[in-house]
Short mmCIF file of N, CA and C in Angstrom, two decimals:
data_model
loop_
_atom_site.label_atom_id
_atom_site.label_comp_id
_atom_site.label_asym_id
_atom_site.label_seq_id
_atom_site.Cartn_x
_atom_site.Cartn_y
_atom_site.Cartn_z
N MET T 114 111.65 97.77 118.63
CA MET T 114 112.58 98.23 117.37
C MET T 114 113.06 99.53 117.42
N LYS T 115 113.82 99.41 116.88
CA LYS T 115 115.00 101.00 116.32
C LYS T 115 114.44 101.47 115.88
N LEU T 116 114.18 103.23 116.09
CA LEU T 116 113.64 103.90 114.97
C LEU T 116 114.11 103.77 113.39
N GLU T 117 115.53 103.49 113.39
CA GLU T 117 116.32 103.60 112.14
C GLU T 117 115.59 102.33 111.43
N THR T 118 115.66 101.85 112.68
CA THR T 118 115.21 100.36 111.43
C THR T 118 113.90 100.06 110.64
N GLN T 119 113.13 100.74 112.40
CA GLN T 119 111.99 100.85 111.59
C GLN T 119 111.75 101.27 109.82
N MET T 120 112.27 102.61 110.18
CA MET T 120 112.18 103.99 108.65
C MET T 120 112.61 103.23 107.92
N ARG T 121 114.00 102.61 108.18
CA ARG T 121 114.30 101.53 106.79
C ARG T 121 113.54 100.46 106.47
N ILE T 122 113.03 100.11 107.42
CA ILE T 122 111.69 98.85 106.89
C ILE T 122 110.53 99.51 106.26
N ALA T 123 110.20 100.80 106.89
CA ALA T 123 109.31 101.09 106.03
C ALA T 123 109.79 101.61 104.29
N ALA T 124 110.87 102.09 104.15
CA ALA T 124 111.50 102.75 102.48
C ALA T 124 111.83 101.46 101.86
N ASN T 125 112.12 100.61 102.45
CA ASN T 125 112.00 98.92 101.53
C ASN T 125 110.58 98.37 101.45
N ILE T 126 109.47 98.63 102.22
CA ILE T 126 107.85 98.61 101.92
C ILE T 126 107.77 98.61 100.46
N LYS T 127 108.56 100.49 100.81
CA LYS T 127 108.01 101.29 99.67
C LYS T 127 108.63 101.09 98.28
N ARG T 128 110.42 100.76 98.02
CA ARG T 128 110.28 100.49 97.48
C ARG T 128 110.80 98.93 96.88
N LEU T 129 109.98 98.34 97.23
CA LEU T 129 109.27 97.00 96.74
C LEU T 129 107.95 97.21 96.11
N ARG T 130 106.99 97.82 96.60
CA ARG T 130 105.68 98.23 96.11
C ARG T 130 106.22 99.55 94.93
N ASN T 131 106.80 100.01 94.19
CA ASN T 131 106.96 100.74 93.59
C ASN T 131 107.63 100.32 92.34
N SER T 132 108.31 98.67 92.93
CA SER T 132 109.41 98.34 91.85
C SER T 132 107.80 96.95 91.31
N CYS T 133 107.02 96.82 92.00
CA CYS T 133 106.34 95.71 91.21
C CYS T 133 105.08 96.96 90.84
N GLY T 134 105.38 98.42 90.35
CA GLY T 134 104.09 98.67 90.35
C GLY T 134 102.84 99.18 90.83
N LEU T 135 102.35 98.07 91.92
CA LEU T 135 101.53 98.31 92.70
C LEU T 135 101.77 99.61 93.65
N ASN T 136 100.26 99.62 93.46
CA ASN T 136 99.54 101.24 94.73
C ASN T 136 99.59 100.55 96.17
N GLN T 137 99.41 101.34 97.27
CA GLN T 137 99.19 100.79 98.52
C GLN T 137 98.05 99.93 98.66
N ALA T 138 96.90 100.50 97.99
CA ALA T 138 95.68 99.83 97.88
C ALA T 138 96.17 98.15 97.52
N GLU T 139 96.67 98.09 96.55
CA GLU T 139 96.56 96.72 95.65
C GLU T 139 97.43 95.87 96.65
N ILE T 140 98.29 96.82 97.49
CA ILE T 140 99.19 95.51 98.53
C ILE T 140 98.27 94.96 99.73
N ALA T 141 97.74 96.22 100.26
CA ALA T 141 96.53 96.38 101.01
C ALA T 141 95.43 94.87 100.76
N ALA T 142 95.34 94.86 99.64
CA ALA T 142 94.09 94.09 99.37
C ALA T 142 94.90 92.58 99.63
N LYS T 143 95.78 92.21 98.89
CA LYS T 143 96.59 91.44 98.79
C LYS T 143 97.10 90.32 100.34
N LEU T 144 97.19 91.51 100.80
CA LEU T 144 97.97 91.56 102.48
C LEU T 144 96.53 91.63 103.65
N GLN T 145 95.75 91.34 102.69
CA GLN T 145 93.76 91.89 103.91
C GLN T 145 94.34 92.35 105.44
N MET T 146 94.44 93.36 104.77
CA MET T 146 94.50 94.55 105.63
C MET T 146 94.51 96.26 105.03
N ASP T 147 93.79 96.80 105.66
CA ASP T 147 93.36 98.15 105.23
C ASP T 147 94.31 98.89 104.58
N ARG T 148 94.00 99.76 103.69
CA ARG T 148 95.04 100.32 103.20
C ARG T 148 95.62 102.09 103.92
N SER T 149 94.54 102.21 104.86
CA SER T 149 95.50 103.18 105.67
C SER T 149 96.62 102.74 106.73
N LEU T 150 96.57 100.93 107.19
CA LEU T 150 97.76 100.33 108.47
C LEU T 150 98.34 100.55 107.01
N PHE T 151 98.90 99.55 106.02
CA PHE T 151 99.98 99.11 105.29
C PHE T 151 100.38 100.58 104.86
N SER T 152 99.83 102.13 104.48
CA SER T 152 99.82 103.34 104.57
C SER T 152 100.73 103.94 106.04
N LEU T 153 100.29 103.24 106.91
CA LEU T 153 101.53 103.68 108.19
C LEU T 153 102.53 102.82 108.78
N TYR T 154 102.71 101.44 107.67
CA TYR T 154 103.69 101.06 108.13
C TYR T 154 104.73 101.27 106.92
N GLU T 155 104.23 102.23 105.74
CA GLU T 155 105.27 102.28 105.03
C GLU T 155 105.32 103.89 105.03
N SER T 156 104.87 104.53 105.91
CA SER T 156 105.73 105.84 106.62
C SER T 156 106.34 105.66 107.40
N GLY T 157 106.42 104.49 108.33
CA GLY T 157 107.54 104.32 109.27
C GLY T 157 106.60 104.96 110.98
N ARG T 158 105.25 105.61 110.35
CA ARG T 158 104.71 106.25 111.65
C ARG T 158 104.04 104.71 112.15
N ARG T 159 104.25 103.72 111.86
CA ARG T 159 103.43 102.35 112.97
C ARG T 159 104.81 101.06 112.47
N SER T 160 105.48 100.59 113.10
CA SER T 160 105.81 99.45 113.13
C SER T 160 105.33 97.95 112.58
N PRO T 161 105.24 97.35 111.73
CA PRO T 161 104.84 96.16 111.78
C PRO T 161 105.63 94.50 112.76
N ASP T 162 104.26 94.40 112.75
CA ASP T 162 105.06 92.93 113.47
C ASP T 162 105.48 91.54 112.80
N THR T 163 106.29 90.93 113.31
CA THR T 163 107.04 90.06 112.60
C THR T 163 105.68 88.66 111.94
N GLU T 164 104.77 89.04 112.27
CA GLU T 164 103.95 88.38 111.46
C GLU T 164 103.67 89.06 110.09
N VAL T 165 103.33 90.64 110.36
CA VAL T 165 102.96 91.68 109.08
C VAL T 165 104.33 90.99 108.35
N LEU T 166 105.51 91.62 108.78
CA LEU T 166 106.97 91.26 108.23
C LEU T 166 106.70 90.50 107.21
N TYR T 167 106.66 88.83 108.03
CA TYR T 167 106.81 87.92 107.02
C TYR T 167 105.41 87.66 106.47
N GLN T 168 104.30 88.15 106.39
CA GLN T 168 103.40 88.41 105.02
C GLN T 168 104.02 89.01 103.87
N ILE T 169 103.92 90.50 104.67
CA ILE T 169 105.46 91.59 103.15
C ILE T 169 105.64 90.72 102.42
N SER T 170 106.73 90.06 103.54
CA SER T 170 107.90 89.16 102.29
C SER T 170 107.35 88.21 101.57
N ARG T 171 106.10 87.17 102.09
CA ARG T 171 106.00 86.39 101.30
C ARG T 171 104.97 87.04 100.43
N CYS T 172 104.23 88.54 100.33
CA CYS T 172 103.24 89.04 99.03
C CYS T 172 104.48 89.35 97.76
N PHE T 173 106.03 90.17 98.49
CA PHE T 173 106.60 90.26 97.74
C PHE T 173 107.78 89.08 97.43
N GLY T 174 107.44 88.27 97.74
CA GLY T 174 108.52 86.88 97.63
C GLY T 174 110.04 86.97 97.18
N VAL T 175 109.94 87.40 98.87
CA VAL T 175 111.31 87.65 98.95
C VAL T 175 111.97 87.07 100.20
N PRO T 176 112.87 87.44 101.19
CA PRO T 176 113.33 86.95 102.28
C PRO T 176 113.18 87.84 103.24
N MET T 177 112.42 87.29 104.59
CA MET T 177 111.92 89.09 105.43
C MET T 177 113.82 89.65 105.33
N GLU T 178 114.75 88.87 105.51
CA GLU T 178 115.86 89.50 105.86
C GLU T 178 116.18 91.44 104.88
N LEU T 179 115.57 90.97 103.91
CA LEU T 179 115.64 91.96 102.46
C LEU T 179 114.70 93.25 102.88
N LEU T 180 113.90 93.00 103.85
CA LEU T 180 113.21 94.25 104.75
C LEU T 180 113.70 94.80 105.48
N ILE T 181 115.09 94.86 106.15
CA ILE T 181 115.65 95.74 106.77
C ILE T 181 117.35 95.70 105.97
N GLU T 182 117.18 95.67 104.84
CA GLU T 182 118.54 95.70 104.23
C GLU T 182 118.95 97.20 104.01
N SER T 183 120.11 97.45 103.96
CA SER T 183 120.35 99.25 104.47
C SER T 183 120.89 99.62 102.84
N GLU T 184 121.03 98.24 101.99
CA GLU T 184 121.39 99.35 100.75
C GLU T 184 120.14 99.24 99.72
N PRO T 185 119.79 100.45 99.24
CA PRO T 185 118.70 100.59 98.09
C PRO T 185 118.66 99.79 96.82
N ASP T 186 119.76 99.69 96.35
CA ASP T 186 119.89 99.05 94.93
C ASP T 186 119.88 97.64 95.18
N LYS T 187 120.11 97.07 96.11
CA LYS T 187 120.41 95.65 96.84
C LYS T 187 118.73 95.41 96.51
N ILE T 188 117.35 96.18 97.21
CA ILE T 188 116.42 95.78 97.72
C ILE T 188 116.01 94.62 96.56
N VAL T 189 116.01 96.39 95.38
CA VAL T 189 114.86 95.85 94.35
C VAL T 189 116.02 95.07 92.83
N SER T 190 117.17 95.23 93.07
CA SER T 190 118.13 94.05 92.36
C SER T 190 117.57 92.62 92.44
N ASP T 191 117.62 92.97 93.87
CA ASP T 191 117.47 91.43 94.68
C ASP T 191 115.92 90.82 94.13
N ALA T 192 115.06 91.86 94.59
CA ALA T 192 113.54 91.70 94.18
C ALA T 192 113.38 90.85 93.28
N SER T 193 113.87 91.83 91.87
CA SER T 193 113.46 91.67 90.77
C SER T 193 114.15 90.25 90.01
N CYS T 194 115.12 90.01 90.75
CA CYS T 194 116.10 88.43 90.00
C CYS T 194 115.48 87.56 90.84
N LEU T 195 114.79 87.39 91.97
CA LEU T 195 113.97 86.59 92.78
C LEU T 195 111.91 86.52 92.38
N GLU T 196 111.89 87.24 91.51
CA GLU T 196 110.41 87.27 91.01
C GLU T 196 110.97 86.65 89.91
N LEU T 197 112.10 86.42 89.06
CA LEU T 197 112.05 86.16 87.89
C LEU T 197 112.70 84.14 87.55
N CYS T 198 113.03 83.96 89.09
CA CYS T 198 113.30 82.73 89.42
C CYS T 198 112.73 81.60 89.59
N SER T 199 112.56 80.22 89.50
CA SER T 199 111.99 79.33 89.36
C SER T 199 112.18 79.37 90.80
N ASP T 200 111.08 78.10 91.89
CA ASP T 200 111.16 77.99 92.78
C ASP T 200 112.81 77.20 93.21
N GLY T 201 113.53 76.55 92.14
CA GLY T 201 114.93 76.07 92.34
C GLY T 201 116.13 76.69 92.67
N GLU T 202 115.61 77.82 91.56
CA GLU T 202 116.84 78.64 91.06
C GLU T 202 116.60 79.80 92.52
N ARG T 203 115.46 79.78 93.60
CA ARG T 203 115.73 80.92 94.92
C ARG T 203 116.54 79.47 96.05
N LYS T 204 116.20 78.43 95.77
CA LYS T 204 116.43 77.74 96.77
C LYS T 204 118.34 77.70 96.63
N LEU T 205 118.57 77.76 95.48
CA LEU T 205 120.14 77.78 95.35
C LEU T 205 120.94 79.01 95.73
N VAL T 206 119.48 80.05 95.26
CA VAL T 206 120.38 81.49 95.85
C VAL T 206 120.34 81.53 97.62
N ASP T 207 119.81 80.81 97.99
CA ASP T 207 119.21 80.42 99.66
C ASP T 207 120.41 79.73 99.90
N ILE T 208 120.98 79.06 99.68
CA ILE T 208 121.59 77.68 100.07
C ILE T 208 123.24 78.98 99.77
N PHE T 209 122.81 79.17 98.74
CA PHE T 209 124.54 80.17 98.08
C PHE T 209 124.78 81.27 99.23
N ARG T 210 123.87 81.84 99.86
CA ARG T 210 124.06 83.11 100.59
C ARG T 210 124.25 82.74 101.90
N ALA T 211 124.39 81.07 102.54
CA ALA T 211 123.88 80.18 103.92
C ALA T 211 125.85 80.48 103.73
N LEU T 212 126.40 79.93 102.24
CA LEU T 212 127.76 79.50 102.33
C LEU T 212 128.66 80.57 103.39
N SER T 213 129.65 79.63 103.59
CA SER T 213 131.25 80.58 104.22
C SER T 213 131.62 80.93 102.92
N PRO T 214 132.51 82.36 102.54
CA PRO T 214 133.13 82.82 100.84
C PRO T 214 133.74 81.69 100.94
N PHE T 215 134.46 80.81 101.67
CA PHE T 215 135.12 79.39 100.89
C PHE T 215 134.57 78.44 100.14
N SER T 216 133.59 78.73 100.56
CA SER T 216 132.56 77.28 100.05
C SER T 216 131.62 78.18 99.13
N LYS T 217 131.24 79.06 98.62
CA LYS T 217 131.17 79.75 97.95
C LYS T 217 131.92 79.78 96.89
N GLY T 218 132.99 79.94 96.52
CA GLY T 218 134.28 79.61 96.07
C GLY T 218 133.61 78.42 95.35
N ARG T 219 133.93 77.01 96.28
CA ARG T 219 134.20 75.62 95.92
C ARG T 219 132.62 75.90 94.88
N LEU T 220 131.78 75.92 95.38
CA LEU T 220 130.32 75.85 94.50
C LEU T 220 130.14 76.16 93.45
N LEU T 221 130.62 77.61 92.71
CA LEU T 221 130.87 78.22 91.48
C LEU T 221 132.19 77.24 91.11
N GLU T 222 133.13 76.58 91.60
CA GLU T 222 134.09 75.99 91.07
C GLU T 222 133.51 74.66 89.95
N LYS T 223 132.81 73.93 91.19
CA LYS T 223 131.54 73.07 90.59
C LYS T 223 130.43 73.57 90.02
N ALA T 224 130.09 74.94 89.72
CA ALA T 224 129.15 74.78 89.20
C ALA T 224 129.33 75.36 87.31
N GLU T 225 131.01 75.66 87.27
CA GLU T 225 131.40 75.82 86.33
C GLU T 225 131.94 74.72 85.20
N SER T 226 132.19 73.40 86.32
CA SER T 226 132.45 72.19 85.93
C SER T 226 131.73 71.64 85.14
N LEU T 227 130.45 71.60 85.87
CA LEU T 227 129.18 71.00 85.64
C LEU T 227 128.26 71.74 83.88
N VAL T 228 128.61 72.82 84.06
CA VAL T 228 128.36 73.68 82.77
C VAL T 228 129.06 73.11 81.59
N GLU T 229 129.86 72.91 81.52
CA GLU T 229 131.65 72.69 80.30
C GLU T 229 130.91 70.98 80.19
N TRP T 230 130.56 70.36 81.59
CA TRP T 230 130.15 68.60 81.35
C TRP T 230 128.16 68.73 80.26
N ASP T 231 128.40 69.81 81.31
CA ASP T 231 126.80 69.62 79.74
C ASP T 231 127.01 70.53 78.75
N ARG T 232 127.39 71.11 78.44
CA ARG T 232 128.22 71.45 76.70
C ARG T 232 128.93 70.41 76.56
N PHE T 233 129.66 69.24 76.82
CA PHE T 233 130.19 68.13 76.31
C PHE T 233 129.39 67.62 76.05
N ARG T 234 128.22 66.81 76.68
CA ARG T 234 127.26 66.10 76.72
C ARG T 234 126.67 66.23 75.19
N GLN T 235 125.77 67.86 75.31
CA GLN T 235 125.18 68.15 74.17
C GLN T 235 125.66 68.02 73.31
N ALA T 236 127.41 68.41 72.64
CA ALA T 236 127.71 68.67 71.80
C ALA T 236 127.99 66.85 71.72
N GLN T 237 128.07 65.85 71.97
CA GLN T 237 128.24 64.54 71.87
C GLN T 237 127.00 64.09 71.48
N ARG T 238 125.48 64.93 72.30
CA ARG T 238 124.44 64.41 71.16
C ARG T 238 123.95 65.01 70.03
N LYS T 239 124.71 65.92 69.29
CA LYS T 239 124.11 66.53 68.28
C LYS T 239 125.54 65.90 67.30
N ALA T 240 126.35 65.48 67.89
CA ALA T 240 127.45 64.75 66.35
C ALA T 240 126.26 63.14 66.29
N LEU T 241 125.75 62.69 67.64
CA LEU T 241 125.94 61.57 67.20
C LEU T 241 124.16 61.81 66.66
N GLN T 242 123.03 62.47 66.54
CA GLN T 242 122.06 62.91 65.92
C GLN T 242 122.77 63.13 64.46
N GLN T 243 123.12 64.13 63.78
CA GLN T 243 124.13 64.08 62.82
C GLN T 243 124.08 62.93 62.06
N ASN T 244 125.19 62.07 63.00
CA ASN T 244 125.75 60.68 62.33
C ASN T 244 123.87 59.63 62.33
N ILE T 245 123.67 59.71 63.09
CA ILE T 245 122.34 58.96 62.33
C ILE T 245 121.50 59.20 61.13
N LYS T 246 121.34 61.01 61.29
CA LYS T 246 120.80 60.96 59.81
C LYS T 246 121.15 61.01 58.44
N ARG T 247 122.89 60.83 58.17
CA ARG T 247 124.01 60.52 57.35
C ARG T 247 123.89 59.03 57.28
#
Protein backbone atom coordinates (compact mmCIF):
# COMPACT_ATOMS: atom_id res chain seq x y z
CA MET A 1 0.00 0.00 0.00
CA LYS A 2 1.29 3.47 -0.86
CA LEU A 3 2.29 5.62 2.09
CA GLU A 4 -0.12 8.35 0.91
CA THR A 5 -3.05 5.89 0.96
CA GLN A 6 -1.97 4.52 4.34
CA MET A 7 -1.87 8.03 5.83
CA ARG A 8 -5.26 8.90 4.29
CA ILE A 9 -6.80 5.76 5.83
CA ALA A 10 -5.24 6.63 9.19
CA ALA A 11 -6.62 10.18 9.10
CA ASN A 12 -10.07 8.95 8.06
CA ILE A 13 -10.21 6.35 10.82
CA LYS A 14 -9.35 9.06 13.33
CA ARG A 15 -12.00 11.42 11.88
CA LEU A 16 -14.65 8.71 12.09
CA ARG A 17 -13.70 7.81 15.65
CA ASN A 18 -13.76 11.45 16.75
CA SER A 19 -17.08 12.08 15.01
CA CYS A 20 -18.55 9.21 17.03
CA GLY A 21 -17.14 10.66 20.25
CA LEU A 22 -15.25 7.47 21.09
CA ASN A 23 -11.71 6.94 22.30
CA GLN A 24 -9.21 4.47 20.88
CA ALA A 25 -9.81 1.92 23.65
CA GLU A 26 -13.56 1.86 22.97
CA ILE A 27 -13.11 1.31 19.23
CA ALA A 28 -10.35 -1.26 19.79
CA ALA A 29 -12.65 -3.18 22.14
CA LYS A 30 -15.43 -3.18 19.52
CA LEU A 31 -12.93 -4.48 16.97
CA GLN A 32 -11.59 -7.02 19.49
CA MET A 33 -8.03 -5.79 19.16
CA ASP A 34 -5.50 -4.19 21.46
CA ARG A 35 -5.69 -0.40 21.76
CA SER A 36 -2.01 -0.06 20.87
CA LEU A 37 -2.60 -1.90 17.56
CA PHE A 38 -5.53 0.37 16.75
CA SER A 39 -3.35 3.35 17.62
CA LEU A 40 -0.77 2.18 15.06
CA TYR A 41 -3.47 2.02 12.38
CA GLU A 42 -4.83 5.42 13.31
CA SER A 43 -1.40 7.05 13.32
CA GLY A 44 -0.45 5.50 9.98
CA ARG A 45 2.56 3.66 11.42
CA ARG A 46 0.96 0.35 10.45
CA SER A 47 -1.27 -0.49 7.52
CA PRO A 48 -4.46 -2.47 8.22
CA ASP A 49 -5.04 -5.47 5.97
CA THR A 50 -8.26 -5.91 4.01
CA GLU A 51 -9.99 -7.88 6.77
CA VAL A 52 -9.21 -5.19 9.35
CA LEU A 53 -10.39 -2.45 6.97
CA TYR A 54 -13.63 -4.38 6.52
CA GLN A 55 -14.07 -4.73 10.30
CA ILE A 56 -13.39 -1.02 10.82
CA SER A 57 -15.89 -0.05 8.12
CA ARG A 58 -18.53 -2.32 9.68
CA CYS A 59 -17.80 -0.90 13.14
CA PHE A 60 -18.46 2.64 11.90
CA GLY A 61 -21.30 1.55 9.59
CA VAL A 62 -19.68 2.99 6.47
CA PRO A 63 -18.65 1.47 3.13
CA MET A 64 -14.97 0.44 2.94
CA GLU A 65 -14.28 2.90 0.14
CA LEU A 66 -15.08 5.76 2.51
CA LEU A 67 -11.94 4.84 4.47
CA ILE A 68 -9.76 5.89 1.52
CA GLU A 69 -11.75 9.03 0.67
CA SER A 70 -9.52 12.04 0.07
CA GLU A 71 -12.06 14.76 1.00
CA PRO A 72 -12.10 15.14 4.82
CA ASP A 73 -15.54 16.79 4.96
CA LYS A 74 -17.09 13.96 2.95
CA ILE A 75 -15.95 11.38 5.52
CA VAL A 76 -17.84 12.80 8.46
CA SER A 77 -20.89 13.97 6.49
CA ASP A 78 -21.29 10.57 4.79
CA ALA A 79 -20.74 8.74 8.05
CA SER A 80 -23.31 10.82 9.94
CA CYS A 81 -25.78 10.50 7.10
CA LEU A 82 -25.40 6.73 7.04
CA GLU A 83 -25.56 6.56 10.82
CA LEU A 84 -29.00 8.23 10.77
CA CYS A 85 -30.31 6.13 7.88
CA SER A 86 -32.34 2.97 8.06
CA ASP A 87 -31.13 -0.15 6.25
CA GLY A 88 -33.47 0.60 3.34
CA GLU A 89 -32.18 4.15 3.06
CA ARG A 90 -28.57 2.91 3.10
CA LYS A 91 -29.42 0.46 0.33
CA LEU A 92 -30.90 3.30 -1.74
CA VAL A 93 -27.76 5.40 -1.21
CA ASP A 94 -25.56 2.48 -2.28
CA ILE A 95 -27.67 1.89 -5.39
CA PHE A 96 -27.68 5.61 -6.21
CA ARG A 97 -23.89 5.81 -5.95
CA ALA A 98 -23.52 2.88 -8.37
CA LEU A 99 -25.61 4.57 -11.09
CA SER A 100 -24.33 6.56 -14.04
CA PRO A 101 -25.00 10.33 -13.98
CA PHE A 102 -27.79 9.86 -16.54
CA SER A 103 -29.46 7.13 -14.48
CA LYS A 104 -29.09 9.23 -11.32
CA GLY A 105 -31.02 12.02 -13.02
CA ARG A 106 -33.76 9.65 -14.14
CA LEU A 107 -34.01 8.16 -10.66
CA LEU A 108 -34.35 11.62 -9.10
CA GLU A 109 -37.12 12.50 -11.56
CA LYS A 110 -38.95 9.27 -10.72
CA ALA A 111 -38.50 9.89 -6.99
CA GLU A 112 -39.99 13.37 -7.32
CA SER A 113 -43.01 11.99 -9.17
CA LEU A 114 -43.47 9.37 -6.45
CA VAL A 115 -43.43 12.10 -3.79
CA GLU A 116 -46.12 13.97 -5.72
CA TRP A 117 -48.16 10.78 -6.00
CA ASP A 118 -47.88 10.12 -2.25
CA ARG A 119 -49.01 13.69 -1.47
CA PHE A 120 -51.98 13.33 -3.84
CA ARG A 121 -53.02 10.02 -2.25
CA GLN A 122 -52.62 11.47 1.25
CA ALA A 123 -54.83 14.45 0.31
CA GLN A 124 -57.45 12.05 -1.09
CA ARG A 125 -57.47 10.01 2.11
CA LYS A 126 -57.76 13.15 4.22
CA ALA A 127 -60.69 14.41 2.12
CA LEU A 128 -62.39 11.01 2.36
CA GLN A 129 -62.00 10.98 6.15
CA GLN A 130 -63.50 14.49 6.39
CA ASN A 131 -66.46 13.43 4.25
CA ILE A 132 -67.05 10.39 6.48
CA LYS A 133 -67.07 12.56 9.61
CA ARG A 134 -69.80 14.78 8.17
